[in-house]
Coordinates of N, CA and C in Angstrom, one line a residue:
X1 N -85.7 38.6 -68.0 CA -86.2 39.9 -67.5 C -87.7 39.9 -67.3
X2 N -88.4 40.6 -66.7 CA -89.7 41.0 -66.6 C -90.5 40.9 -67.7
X3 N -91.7 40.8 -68.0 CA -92.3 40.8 -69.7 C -92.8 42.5 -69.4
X4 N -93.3 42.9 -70.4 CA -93.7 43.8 -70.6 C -94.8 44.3 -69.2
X5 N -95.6 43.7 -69.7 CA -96.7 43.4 -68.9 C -96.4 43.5 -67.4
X6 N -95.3 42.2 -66.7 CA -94.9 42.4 -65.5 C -94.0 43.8 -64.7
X7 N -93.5 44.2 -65.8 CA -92.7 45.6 -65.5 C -93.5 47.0 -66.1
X8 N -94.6 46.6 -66.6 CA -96.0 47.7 -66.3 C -96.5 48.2 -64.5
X9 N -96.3 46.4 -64.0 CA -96.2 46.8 -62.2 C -95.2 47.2 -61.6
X10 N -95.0 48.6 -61.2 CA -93.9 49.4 -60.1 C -93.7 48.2 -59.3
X11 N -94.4 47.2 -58.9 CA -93.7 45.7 -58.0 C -92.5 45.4 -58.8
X12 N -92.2 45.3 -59.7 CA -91.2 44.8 -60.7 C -90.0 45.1 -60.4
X13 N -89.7 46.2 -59.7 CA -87.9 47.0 -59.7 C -88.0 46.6 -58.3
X14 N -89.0 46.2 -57.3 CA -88.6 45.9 -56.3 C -88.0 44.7 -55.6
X15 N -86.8 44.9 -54.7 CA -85.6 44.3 -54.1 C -86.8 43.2 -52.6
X16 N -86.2 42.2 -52.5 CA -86.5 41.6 -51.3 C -85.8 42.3 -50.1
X17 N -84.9 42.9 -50.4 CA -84.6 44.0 -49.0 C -85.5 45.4 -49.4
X18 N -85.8 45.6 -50.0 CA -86.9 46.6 -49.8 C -88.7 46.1 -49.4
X19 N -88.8 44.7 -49.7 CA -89.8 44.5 -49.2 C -90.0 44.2 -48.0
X20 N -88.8 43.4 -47.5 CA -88.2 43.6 -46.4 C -88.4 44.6 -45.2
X21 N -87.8 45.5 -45.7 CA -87.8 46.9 -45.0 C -89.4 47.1 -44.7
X22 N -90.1 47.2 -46.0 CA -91.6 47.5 -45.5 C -92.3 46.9 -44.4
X23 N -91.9 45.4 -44.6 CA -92.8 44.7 -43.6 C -92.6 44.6 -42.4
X24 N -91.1 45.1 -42.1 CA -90.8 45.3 -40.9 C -91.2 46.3 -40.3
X25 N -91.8 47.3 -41.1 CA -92.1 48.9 -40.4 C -93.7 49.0 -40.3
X26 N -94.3 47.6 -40.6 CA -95.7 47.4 -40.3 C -96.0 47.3 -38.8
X27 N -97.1 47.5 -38.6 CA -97.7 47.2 -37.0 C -97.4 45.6 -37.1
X28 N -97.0 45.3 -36.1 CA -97.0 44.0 -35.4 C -98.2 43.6 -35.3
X29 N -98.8 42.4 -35.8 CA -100.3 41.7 -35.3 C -100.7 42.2 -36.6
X30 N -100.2 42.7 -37.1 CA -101.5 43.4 -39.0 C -101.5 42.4 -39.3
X31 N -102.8 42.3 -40.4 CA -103.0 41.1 -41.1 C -102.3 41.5 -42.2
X32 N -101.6 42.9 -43.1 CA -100.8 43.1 -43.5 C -99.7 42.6 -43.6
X33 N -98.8 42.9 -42.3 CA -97.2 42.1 -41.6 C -97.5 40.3 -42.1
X34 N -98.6 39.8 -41.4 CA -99.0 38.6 -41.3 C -98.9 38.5 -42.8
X35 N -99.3 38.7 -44.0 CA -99.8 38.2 -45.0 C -97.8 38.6 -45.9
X36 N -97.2 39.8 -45.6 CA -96.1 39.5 -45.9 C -95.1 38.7 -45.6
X37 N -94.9 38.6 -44.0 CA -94.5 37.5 -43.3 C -94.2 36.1 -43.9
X38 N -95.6 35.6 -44.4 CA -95.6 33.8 -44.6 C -95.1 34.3 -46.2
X39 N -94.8 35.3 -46.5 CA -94.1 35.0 -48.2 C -92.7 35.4 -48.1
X40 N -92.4 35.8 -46.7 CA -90.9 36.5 -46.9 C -89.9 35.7 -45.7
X41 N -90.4 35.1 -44.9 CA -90.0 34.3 -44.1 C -90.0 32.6 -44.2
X42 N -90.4 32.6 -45.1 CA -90.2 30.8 -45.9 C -90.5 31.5 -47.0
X43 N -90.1 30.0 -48.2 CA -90.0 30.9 -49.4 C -91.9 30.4 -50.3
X44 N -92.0 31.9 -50.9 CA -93.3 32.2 -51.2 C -94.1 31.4 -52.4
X45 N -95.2 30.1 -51.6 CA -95.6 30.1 -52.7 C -96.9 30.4 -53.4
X46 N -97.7 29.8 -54.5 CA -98.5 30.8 -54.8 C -100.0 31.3 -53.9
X47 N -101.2 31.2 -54.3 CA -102.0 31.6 -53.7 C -102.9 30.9 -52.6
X48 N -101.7 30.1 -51.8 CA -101.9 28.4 -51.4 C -102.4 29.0 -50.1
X49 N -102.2 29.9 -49.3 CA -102.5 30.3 -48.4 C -104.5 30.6 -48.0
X50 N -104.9 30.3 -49.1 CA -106.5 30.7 -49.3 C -107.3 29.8 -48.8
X51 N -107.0 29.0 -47.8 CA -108.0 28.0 -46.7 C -106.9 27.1 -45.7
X52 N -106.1 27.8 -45.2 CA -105.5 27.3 -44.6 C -105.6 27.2 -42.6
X53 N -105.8 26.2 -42.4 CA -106.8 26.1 -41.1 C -105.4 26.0 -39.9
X54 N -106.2 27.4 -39.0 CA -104.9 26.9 -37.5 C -105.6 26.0 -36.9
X55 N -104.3 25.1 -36.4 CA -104.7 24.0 -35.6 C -104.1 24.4 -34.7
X56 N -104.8 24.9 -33.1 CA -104.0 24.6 -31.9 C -103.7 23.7 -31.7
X57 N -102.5 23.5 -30.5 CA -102.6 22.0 -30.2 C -102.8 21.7 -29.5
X58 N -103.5 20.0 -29.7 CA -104.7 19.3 -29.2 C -105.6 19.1 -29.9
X59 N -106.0 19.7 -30.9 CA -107.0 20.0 -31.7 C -106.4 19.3 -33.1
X60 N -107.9 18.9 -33.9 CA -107.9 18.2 -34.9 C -107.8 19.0 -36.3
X61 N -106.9 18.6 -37.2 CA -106.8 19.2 -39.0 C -108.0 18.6 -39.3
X62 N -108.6 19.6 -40.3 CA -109.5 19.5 -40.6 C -109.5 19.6 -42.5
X63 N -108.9 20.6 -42.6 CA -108.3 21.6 -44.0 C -107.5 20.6 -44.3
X64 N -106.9 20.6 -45.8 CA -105.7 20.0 -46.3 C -105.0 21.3 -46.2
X65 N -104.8 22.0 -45.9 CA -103.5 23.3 -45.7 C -104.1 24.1 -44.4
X66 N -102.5 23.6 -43.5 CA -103.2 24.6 -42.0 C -101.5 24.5 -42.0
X67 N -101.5 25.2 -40.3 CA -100.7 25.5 -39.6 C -101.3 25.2 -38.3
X68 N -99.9 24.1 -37.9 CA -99.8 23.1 -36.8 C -99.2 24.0 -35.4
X69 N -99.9 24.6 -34.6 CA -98.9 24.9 -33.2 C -98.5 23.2 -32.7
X70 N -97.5 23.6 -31.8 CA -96.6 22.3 -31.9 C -96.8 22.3 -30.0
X71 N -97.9 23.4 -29.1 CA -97.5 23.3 -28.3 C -98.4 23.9 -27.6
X72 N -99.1 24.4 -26.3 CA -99.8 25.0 -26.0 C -99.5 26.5 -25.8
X73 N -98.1 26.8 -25.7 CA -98.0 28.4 -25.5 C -98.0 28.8 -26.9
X74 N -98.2 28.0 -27.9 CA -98.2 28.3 -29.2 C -96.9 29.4 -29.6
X75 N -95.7 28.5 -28.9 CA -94.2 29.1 -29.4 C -93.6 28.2 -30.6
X76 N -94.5 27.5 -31.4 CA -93.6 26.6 -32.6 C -94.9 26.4 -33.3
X77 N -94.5 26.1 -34.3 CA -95.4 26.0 -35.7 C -95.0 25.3 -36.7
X78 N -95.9 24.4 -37.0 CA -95.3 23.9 -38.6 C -96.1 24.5 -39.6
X79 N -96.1 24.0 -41.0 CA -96.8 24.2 -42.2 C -97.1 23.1 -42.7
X80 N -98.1 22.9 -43.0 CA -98.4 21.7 -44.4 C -99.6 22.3 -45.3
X81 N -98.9 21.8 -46.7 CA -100.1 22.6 -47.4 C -100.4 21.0 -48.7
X82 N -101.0 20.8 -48.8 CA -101.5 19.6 -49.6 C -102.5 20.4 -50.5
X83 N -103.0 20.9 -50.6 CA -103.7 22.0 -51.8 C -103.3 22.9 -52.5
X84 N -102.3 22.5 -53.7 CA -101.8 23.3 -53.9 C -101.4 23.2 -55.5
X85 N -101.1 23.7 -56.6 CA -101.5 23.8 -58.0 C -100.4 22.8 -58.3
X86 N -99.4 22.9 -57.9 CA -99.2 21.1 -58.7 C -98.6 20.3 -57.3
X87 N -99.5 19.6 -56.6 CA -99.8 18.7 -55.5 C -99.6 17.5 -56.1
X88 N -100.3 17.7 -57.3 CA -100.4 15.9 -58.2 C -99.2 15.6 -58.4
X89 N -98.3 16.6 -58.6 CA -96.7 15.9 -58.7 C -95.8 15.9 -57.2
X90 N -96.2 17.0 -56.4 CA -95.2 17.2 -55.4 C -95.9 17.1 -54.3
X91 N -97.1 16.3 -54.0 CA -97.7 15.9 -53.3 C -98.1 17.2 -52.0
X92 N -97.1 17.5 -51.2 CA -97.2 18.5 -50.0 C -95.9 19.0 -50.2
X93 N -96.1 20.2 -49.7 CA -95.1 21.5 -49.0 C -95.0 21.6 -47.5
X94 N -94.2 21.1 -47.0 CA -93.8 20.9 -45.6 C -93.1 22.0 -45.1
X95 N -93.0 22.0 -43.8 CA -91.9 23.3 -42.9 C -92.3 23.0 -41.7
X96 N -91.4 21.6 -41.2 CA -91.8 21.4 -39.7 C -91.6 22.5 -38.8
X97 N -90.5 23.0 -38.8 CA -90.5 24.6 -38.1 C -90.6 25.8 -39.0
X98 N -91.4 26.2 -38.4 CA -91.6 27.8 -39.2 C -90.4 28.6 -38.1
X99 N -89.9 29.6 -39.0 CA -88.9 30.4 -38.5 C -89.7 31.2 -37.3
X100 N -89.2 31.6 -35.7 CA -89.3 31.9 -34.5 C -90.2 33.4 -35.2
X101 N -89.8 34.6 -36.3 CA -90.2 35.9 -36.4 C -91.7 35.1 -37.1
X102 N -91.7 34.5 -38.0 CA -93.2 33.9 -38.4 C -94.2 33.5 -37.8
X103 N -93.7 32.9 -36.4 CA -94.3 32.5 -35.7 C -94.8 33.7 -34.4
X104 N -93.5 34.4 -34.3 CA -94.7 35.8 -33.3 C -95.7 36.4 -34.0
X105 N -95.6 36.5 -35.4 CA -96.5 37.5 -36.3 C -97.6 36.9 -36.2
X106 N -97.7 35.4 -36.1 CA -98.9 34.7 -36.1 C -99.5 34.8 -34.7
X107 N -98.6 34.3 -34.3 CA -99.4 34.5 -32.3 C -100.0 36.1 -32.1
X108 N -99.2 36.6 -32.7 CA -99.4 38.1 -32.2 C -101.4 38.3 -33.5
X109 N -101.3 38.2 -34.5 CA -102.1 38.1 -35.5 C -103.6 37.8 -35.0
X110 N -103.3 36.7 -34.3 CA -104.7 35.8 -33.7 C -105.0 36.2 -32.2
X111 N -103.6 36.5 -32.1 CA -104.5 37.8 -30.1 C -105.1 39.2 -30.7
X112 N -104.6 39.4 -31.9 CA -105.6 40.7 -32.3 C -107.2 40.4 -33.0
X113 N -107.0 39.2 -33.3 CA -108.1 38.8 -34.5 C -108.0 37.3 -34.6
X114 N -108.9 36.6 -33.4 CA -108.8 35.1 -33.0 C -110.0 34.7 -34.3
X115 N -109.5 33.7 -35.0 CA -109.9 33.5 -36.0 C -109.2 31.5 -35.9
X116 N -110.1 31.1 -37.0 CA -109.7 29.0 -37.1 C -109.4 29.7 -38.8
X117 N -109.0 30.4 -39.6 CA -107.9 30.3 -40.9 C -107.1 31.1 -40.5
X118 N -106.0 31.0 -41.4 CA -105.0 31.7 -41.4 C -105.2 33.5 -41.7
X119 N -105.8 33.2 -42.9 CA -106.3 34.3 -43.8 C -108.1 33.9 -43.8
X120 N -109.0 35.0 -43.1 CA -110.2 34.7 -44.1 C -111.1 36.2 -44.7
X121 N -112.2 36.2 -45.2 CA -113.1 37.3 -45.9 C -113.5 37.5 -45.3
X122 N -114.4 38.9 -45.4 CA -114.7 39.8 -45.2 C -116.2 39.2 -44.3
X123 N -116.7 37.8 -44.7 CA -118.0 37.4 -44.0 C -117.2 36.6 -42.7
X124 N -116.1 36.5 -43.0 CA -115.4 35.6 -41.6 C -115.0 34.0 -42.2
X125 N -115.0 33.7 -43.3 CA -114.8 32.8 -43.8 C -113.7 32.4 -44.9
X126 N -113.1 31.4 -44.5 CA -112.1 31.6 -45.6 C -112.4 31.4 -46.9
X127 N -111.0 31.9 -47.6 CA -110.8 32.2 -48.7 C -111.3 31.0 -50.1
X128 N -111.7 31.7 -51.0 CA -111.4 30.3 -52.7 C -109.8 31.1 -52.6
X129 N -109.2 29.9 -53.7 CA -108.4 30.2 -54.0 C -108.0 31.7 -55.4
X130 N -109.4 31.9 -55.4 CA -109.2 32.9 -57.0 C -109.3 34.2 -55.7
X131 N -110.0 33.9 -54.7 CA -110.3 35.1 -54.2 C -109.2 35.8 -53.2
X132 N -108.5 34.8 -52.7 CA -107.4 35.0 -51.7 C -106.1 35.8 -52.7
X133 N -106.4 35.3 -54.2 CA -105.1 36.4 -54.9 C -105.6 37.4 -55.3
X134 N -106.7 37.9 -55.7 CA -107.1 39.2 -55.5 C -106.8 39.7 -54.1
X135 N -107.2 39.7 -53.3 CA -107.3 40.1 -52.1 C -105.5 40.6 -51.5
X136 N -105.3 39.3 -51.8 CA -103.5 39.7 -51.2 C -102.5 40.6 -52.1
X137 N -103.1 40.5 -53.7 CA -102.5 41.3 -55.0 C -103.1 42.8 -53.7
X138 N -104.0 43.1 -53.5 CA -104.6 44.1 -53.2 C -103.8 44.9 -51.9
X139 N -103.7 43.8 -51.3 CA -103.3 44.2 -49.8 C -101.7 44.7 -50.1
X140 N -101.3 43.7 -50.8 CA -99.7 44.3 -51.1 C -99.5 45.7 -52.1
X141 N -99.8 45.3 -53.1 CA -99.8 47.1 -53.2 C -100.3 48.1 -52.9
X142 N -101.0 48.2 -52.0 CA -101.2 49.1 -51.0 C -100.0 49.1 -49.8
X143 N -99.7 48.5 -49.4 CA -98.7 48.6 -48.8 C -97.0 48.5 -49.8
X144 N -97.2 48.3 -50.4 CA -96.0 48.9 -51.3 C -95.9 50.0 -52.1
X145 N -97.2 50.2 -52.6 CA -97.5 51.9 -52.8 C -97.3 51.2 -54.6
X146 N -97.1 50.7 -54.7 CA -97.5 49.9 -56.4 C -97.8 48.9 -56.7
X147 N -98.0 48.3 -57.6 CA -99.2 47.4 -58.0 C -98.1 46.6 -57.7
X148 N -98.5 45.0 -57.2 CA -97.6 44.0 -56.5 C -98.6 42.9 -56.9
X149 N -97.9 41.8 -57.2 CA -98.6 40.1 -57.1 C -98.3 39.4 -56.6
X150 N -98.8 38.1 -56.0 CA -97.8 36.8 -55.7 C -97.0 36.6 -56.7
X151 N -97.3 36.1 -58.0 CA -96.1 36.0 -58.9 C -94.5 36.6 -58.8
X152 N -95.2 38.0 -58.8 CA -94.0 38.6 -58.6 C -93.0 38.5 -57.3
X153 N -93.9 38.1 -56.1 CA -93.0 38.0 -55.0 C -92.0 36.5 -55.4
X154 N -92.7 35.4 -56.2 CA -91.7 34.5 -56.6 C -90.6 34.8 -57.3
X155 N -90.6 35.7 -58.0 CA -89.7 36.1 -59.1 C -89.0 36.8 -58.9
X156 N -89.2 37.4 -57.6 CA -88.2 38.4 -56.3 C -87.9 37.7 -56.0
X157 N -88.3 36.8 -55.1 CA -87.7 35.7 -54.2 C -86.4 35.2 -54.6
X158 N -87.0 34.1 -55.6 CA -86.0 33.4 -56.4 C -84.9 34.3 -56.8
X159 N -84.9 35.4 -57.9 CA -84.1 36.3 -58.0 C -82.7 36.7 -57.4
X160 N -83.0 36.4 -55.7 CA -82.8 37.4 -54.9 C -81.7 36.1 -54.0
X161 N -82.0 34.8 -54.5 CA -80.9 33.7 -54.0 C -79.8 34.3 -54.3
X162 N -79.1 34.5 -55.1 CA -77.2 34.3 -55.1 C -76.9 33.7 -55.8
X163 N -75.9 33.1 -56.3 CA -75.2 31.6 -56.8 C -74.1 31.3 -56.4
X164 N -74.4 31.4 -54.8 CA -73.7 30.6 -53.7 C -74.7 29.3 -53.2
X165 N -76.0 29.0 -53.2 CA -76.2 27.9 -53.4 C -75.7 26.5 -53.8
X166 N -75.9 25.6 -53.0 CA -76.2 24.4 -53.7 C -77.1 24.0 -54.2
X167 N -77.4 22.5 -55.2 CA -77.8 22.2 -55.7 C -79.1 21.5 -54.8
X168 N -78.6 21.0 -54.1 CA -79.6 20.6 -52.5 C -80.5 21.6 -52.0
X169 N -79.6 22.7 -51.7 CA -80.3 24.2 -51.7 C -81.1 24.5 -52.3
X170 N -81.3 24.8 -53.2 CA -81.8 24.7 -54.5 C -83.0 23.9 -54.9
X171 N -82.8 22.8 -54.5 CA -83.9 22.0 -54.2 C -85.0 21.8 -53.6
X172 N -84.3 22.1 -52.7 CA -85.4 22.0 -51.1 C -86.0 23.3 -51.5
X173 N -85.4 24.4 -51.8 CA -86.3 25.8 -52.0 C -87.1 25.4 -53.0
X174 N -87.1 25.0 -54.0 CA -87.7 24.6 -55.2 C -89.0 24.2 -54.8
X175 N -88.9 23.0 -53.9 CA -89.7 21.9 -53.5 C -90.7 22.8 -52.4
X176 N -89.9 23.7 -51.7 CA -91.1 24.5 -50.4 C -92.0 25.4 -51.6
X177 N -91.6 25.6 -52.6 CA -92.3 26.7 -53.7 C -93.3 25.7 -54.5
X178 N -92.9 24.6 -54.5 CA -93.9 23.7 -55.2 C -93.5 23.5 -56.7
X179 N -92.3 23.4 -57.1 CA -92.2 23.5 -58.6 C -90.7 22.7 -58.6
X180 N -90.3 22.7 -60.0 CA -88.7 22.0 -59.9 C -87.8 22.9 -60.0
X181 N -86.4 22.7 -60.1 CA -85.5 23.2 -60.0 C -85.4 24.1 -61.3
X182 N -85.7 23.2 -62.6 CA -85.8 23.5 -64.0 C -86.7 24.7 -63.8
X183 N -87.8 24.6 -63.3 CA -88.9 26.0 -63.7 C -88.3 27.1 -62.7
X184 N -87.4 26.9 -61.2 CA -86.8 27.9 -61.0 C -86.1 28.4 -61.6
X185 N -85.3 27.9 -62.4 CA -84.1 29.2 -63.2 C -84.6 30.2 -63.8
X186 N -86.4 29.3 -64.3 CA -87.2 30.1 -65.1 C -88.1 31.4 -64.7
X187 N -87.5 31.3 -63.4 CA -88.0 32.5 -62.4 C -86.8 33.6 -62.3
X188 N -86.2 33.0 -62.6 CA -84.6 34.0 -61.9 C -85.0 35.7 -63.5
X189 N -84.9 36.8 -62.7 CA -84.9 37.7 -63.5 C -83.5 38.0 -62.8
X190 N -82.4 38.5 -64.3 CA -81.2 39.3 -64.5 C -81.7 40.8 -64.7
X191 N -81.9 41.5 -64.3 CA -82.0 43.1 -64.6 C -81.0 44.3 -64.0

């Protein structure tokens, strides 16, 4: 279950179909939608998003964590994130296709606010990584109307599998989250 502490945050009773629900009823192109989007449309991991460089394509990576268009009308996307809190064991987080709805939020995101990161501050520069989880803790409970973390969206996430999975399944989600299979159970809240 939740520790004390975690179920201090009103984020804590909340369902991935209710987060769901929210982010769909956001403006299209928000950097809101956008920032719930890349945690609810592949599975969420932590505050890895905090210098992640778009690459048109044609154009050169520069960042260890961007997003690849795969094309000039910028209808496909991949992910790679190589910066990421335990990289030393699981090297990268890959997602040669990003799902088609992830991918409009983004096209749509950068025709409102053309920008080379994903996410950046307030000087136009991307994020540290201490600063990008303030910022997005921030942005989500505001839009959820209670206090919300990345943590917690893992712990929703995970939660919110089934045990109709496989063991493969299971894996591979594990592996896009950056952690093992063992520390996901350790995420799973029964409530």
């Amino acid at each position: 279950t939740p520790t004390d502490r975690q179920s201090e945050k009103g984020g804590a009773t909340m369902t991935m179909e209710q987060i769901c629900a929210r982010r769909d009823a956001l403006a299209d192109g928000s950097i809101e939608k956008l920032l719930i989007s890349v945690y609810t449309y592949i599975p969420p991991v932590r505050a890895d998003y905090f210098a992640t460089q778009i690459v048109l394509y044609g154009s050169v990576q520069t960042a260890e964590n961007a997003i690849l268009f795969g094309d000039a009308g910028r209808t496909c996307a991949s992910l790679l994130l190589r910066d990421f809190k335990t990289s030393h064991t699981y090297k990268k987080i890959y997602h040669p296709v990003l799902p088609d709805e992830l991918v409009q939020q983004l096209r749509l995101s950068l025709a409102e606010a053309p920008r080379d990161y994903l996410f950046m501050n307030a000087d136009g520069r991307p994020f540290t990584r201490n600063a990008f989880q303030m910022w997005a803790n921030r942005v989500m409970s505001r839009c959820f109307g209670v206090q919300f973390t990345l943590t917690l969206f893992r712990h929703i996430y995970i939660s919110s599998l089934g045990n109709d999975l496989s063991v493969e399944e299971l894996d591979q989600i594990s592996r896009h989250m950056g952690h093992s299979i063992t520390m996901q159970t350790k995420y799973i809240w029964t409530v």
